[in-house]
């Protein structure tokens, strides 16, 4: 009976941690939508420390940092989001890569942005990614690509 009580306690503790991470993500999303980027970023940072939804936490931080014009920090956040994106869908990974390419472009790293776009196109040559890559080529003065 004592073992059962301990197992039950551990289960409740673990499950409450999962819920806490989900609650933090929801709370951060509300702050983000309200334009409270610093507050949202701080909450997303908390998410990364919980051990659950770490990739989503870094992705959220990156989006907040973009909105604050902090492109170098956003690049780091999106790189970390990709590192923790193991179990994520291909669509999620593509989304984070597109944010990362955007940051690289706005941080003056057009060559790195182009590498990211080329990698995405190699897997999925969707019109939106082809457009973004083509726009970057045009911005670079390369009309032959």
GROMACS .gro file of C-alpha atoms in nm:
model
  145
    1UNK     CA    1   0.000   0.000   0.000
    2UNK     CA    2   0.284   0.237   0.086
    3UNK     CA    3   0.444   0.171  -0.255
    4UNK     CA    4   0.114   0.247  -0.426
    5UNK     CA    5   0.087   0.579  -0.241
    6UNK     CA    6   0.443   0.673  -0.343
    7UNK     CA    7   0.374   0.580  -0.707
    8UNK     CA    8   0.054   0.781  -0.703
    9UNK     CA    9   0.235   1.083  -0.558
   10UNK     CA   10   0.511   1.060  -0.820
   11UNK     CA   11   0.255   1.027  -1.100
   12UNK     CA   12   0.064   1.333  -0.982
   13UNK     CA   13   0.389   1.529  -0.948
   14UNK     CA   14   0.502   1.440  -1.299
   15UNK     CA   15   0.164   1.510  -1.454
   16UNK     CA   16   0.132   1.843  -1.278
   17UNK     CA   17   0.468   1.943  -1.426
   18UNK     CA   18   0.338   1.875  -1.775
   19UNK     CA   19   0.033   2.085  -1.710
   20UNK     CA   20   0.245   2.364  -1.567
   21UNK     CA   21   0.448   2.383  -1.889
   22UNK     CA   22   0.134   2.389  -2.101
   23UNK     CA   23  -0.012   2.662  -1.879
   24UNK     CA   24   0.306   2.867  -1.913
   25UNK     CA   25   0.296   2.835  -2.292
   26UNK     CA   26  -0.067   2.947  -2.296
   27UNK     CA   27   0.009   3.240  -2.066
   28UNK     CA   28   0.309   3.344  -2.278
   29UNK     CA   29   0.098   3.322  -2.594
   30UNK     CA   30  -0.155   3.561  -2.444
   31UNK     CA   31   0.122   3.809  -2.356
   32UNK     CA   32   0.267   3.774  -2.706
   33UNK     CA   33  -0.069   3.843  -2.870
   34UNK     CA   34  -0.112   4.148  -2.645
   35UNK     CA   35   0.224   4.284  -2.762
   36UNK     CA   36   0.387   4.237  -2.421
   37UNK     CA   37   0.700   4.086  -2.572
   38UNK     CA   38   0.935   4.117  -2.275
   39UNK     CA   39   0.683   3.953  -2.042
   40UNK     CA   40   0.610   3.678  -2.294
   41UNK     CA   41   0.982   3.618  -2.348
   42UNK     CA   42   1.038   3.578  -1.973
   43UNK     CA   43   0.757   3.323  -1.952
   44UNK     CA   44   0.885   3.130  -2.255
   45UNK     CA   45   1.225   3.128  -2.084
   46UNK     CA   46   1.061   2.963  -1.782
   47UNK     CA   47   0.918   2.698  -2.016
   48UNK     CA   48   1.267   2.609  -2.139
   49UNK     CA   49   1.370   2.542  -1.780
   50UNK     CA   50   1.084   2.299  -1.709
   51UNK     CA   51   1.221   2.026  -1.933
   52UNK     CA   52   0.889   1.998  -2.120
   53UNK     CA   53   0.807   2.182  -2.442
   54UNK     CA   54   1.163   2.317  -2.450
   55UNK     CA   55   1.164   2.362  -2.828
   56UNK     CA   56   0.836   2.551  -2.815
   57UNK     CA   57   0.976   2.770  -2.539
   58UNK     CA   58   1.279   2.867  -2.746
   59UNK     CA   59   1.060   2.923  -3.053
   60UNK     CA   60   0.839   3.155  -2.851
   61UNK     CA   61   1.141   3.341  -2.716
   62UNK     CA   62   1.266   3.388  -3.072
   63UNK     CA   63   0.935   3.532  -3.189
   64UNK     CA   64   0.936   3.776  -2.896
   65UNK     CA   65   1.294   3.876  -2.975
   66UNK     CA   66   1.208   3.938  -3.342
   67UNK     CA   67   0.931   4.172  -3.231
   68UNK     CA   68   1.182   4.359  -3.016
   69UNK     CA   69   1.432   4.386  -3.303
   70UNK     CA   70   1.676   4.154  -3.123
   71UNK     CA   71   1.770   3.947  -3.429
   72UNK     CA   72   2.099   3.804  -3.297
   73UNK     CA   73   1.925   3.674  -2.984
   74UNK     CA   74   1.636   3.543  -3.194
   75UNK     CA   75   1.879   3.348  -3.414
   76UNK     CA   76   2.019   3.180  -3.104
   77UNK     CA   77   1.672   3.099  -2.974
   78UNK     CA   78   1.563   2.944  -3.304
   79UNK     CA   79   1.886   2.742  -3.326
   80UNK     CA   80   1.811   2.604  -2.979
   81UNK     CA   81   1.449   2.535  -3.078
   82UNK     CA   82   1.579   2.322  -3.364
   83UNK     CA   83   1.815   2.135  -3.130
   84UNK     CA   84   1.521   2.033  -2.910
   85UNK     CA   85   1.276   1.966  -3.195
   86UNK     CA   86   1.341   1.589  -3.208
   87UNK     CA   87   0.982   1.470  -3.175
   88UNK     CA   88   0.831   1.760  -3.364
   89UNK     CA   89   0.663   1.735  -3.703
   90UNK     CA   90   0.835   1.830  -4.027
   91UNK     CA   91   0.594   2.124  -4.049
   92UNK     CA   92   0.704   2.255  -3.707
   93UNK     CA   93   1.071   2.221  -3.800
   94UNK     CA   94   1.009   2.404  -4.128
   95UNK     CA   95   0.833   2.682  -3.937
   96UNK     CA   96   1.129   2.729  -3.702
   97UNK     CA   97   1.372   2.720  -3.995
   98UNK     CA   98   1.172   2.993  -4.173
   99UNK     CA   99   1.189   3.211  -3.863
  100UNK     CA  100   1.562   3.143  -3.841
  101UNK     CA  101   1.616   3.238  -4.207
  102UNK     CA  102   1.418   3.560  -4.149
  103UNK     CA  103   1.641   3.644  -3.851
  104UNK     CA  104   1.958   3.568  -4.042
  105UNK     CA  105   1.845   3.800  -4.321
  106UNK     CA  106   1.762   4.084  -4.084
  107UNK     CA  107   2.087   4.031  -3.897
  108UNK     CA  108   2.285   4.076  -4.219
  109UNK     CA  109   2.366   3.708  -4.267
  110UNK     CA  110   2.210   3.665  -4.611
  111UNK     CA  111   2.439   3.374  -4.701
  112UNK     CA  112   2.321   3.177  -4.397
  113UNK     CA  113   1.958   3.263  -4.472
  114UNK     CA  114   2.007   3.137  -4.827
  115UNK     CA  115   2.152   2.808  -4.696
  116UNK     CA  116   1.844   2.761  -4.479
  117UNK     CA  117   1.605   2.837  -4.766
  118UNK     CA  118   1.797   2.596  -4.993
  119UNK     CA  119   1.772   2.324  -4.729
  120UNK     CA  120   1.398   2.373  -4.695
  121UNK     CA  121   1.348   2.379  -5.074
  122UNK     CA  122   1.544   2.052  -5.105
  123UNK     CA  123   1.283   1.886  -4.881
  124UNK     CA  124   0.974   2.082  -4.982
  125UNK     CA  125   0.972   2.319  -5.277
  126UNK     CA  126   0.652   2.492  -5.172
  127UNK     CA  127   0.563   2.822  -5.342
  128UNK     CA  128   0.600   3.029  -5.024
  129UNK     CA  129   0.957   2.912  -4.961
  130UNK     CA  130   1.049   2.949  -5.329
  131UNK     CA  131   0.914   3.305  -5.312
  132UNK     CA  132   1.117   3.390  -5.000
  133UNK     CA  133   1.432   3.243  -5.151
  134UNK     CA  134   1.369   3.426  -5.480
  135UNK     CA  135   1.312   3.753  -5.296
  136UNK     CA  136   1.644   3.709  -5.116
  137UNK     CA  137   1.818   3.642  -5.447
  138UNK     CA  138   1.664   3.962  -5.585
  139UNK     CA  139   1.770   4.158  -5.276
  140UNK     CA  140   2.123   4.031  -5.334
  141UNK     CA  141   2.109   4.144  -5.698
  142UNK     CA  142   2.117   3.788  -5.829
  143UNK     CA  143   1.853   3.775  -6.100
  144UNK     CA  144   2.000   3.466  -6.266
  145UNK     CA  145   1.899   3.217  -5.997
   0.00000   0.00000   0.00000
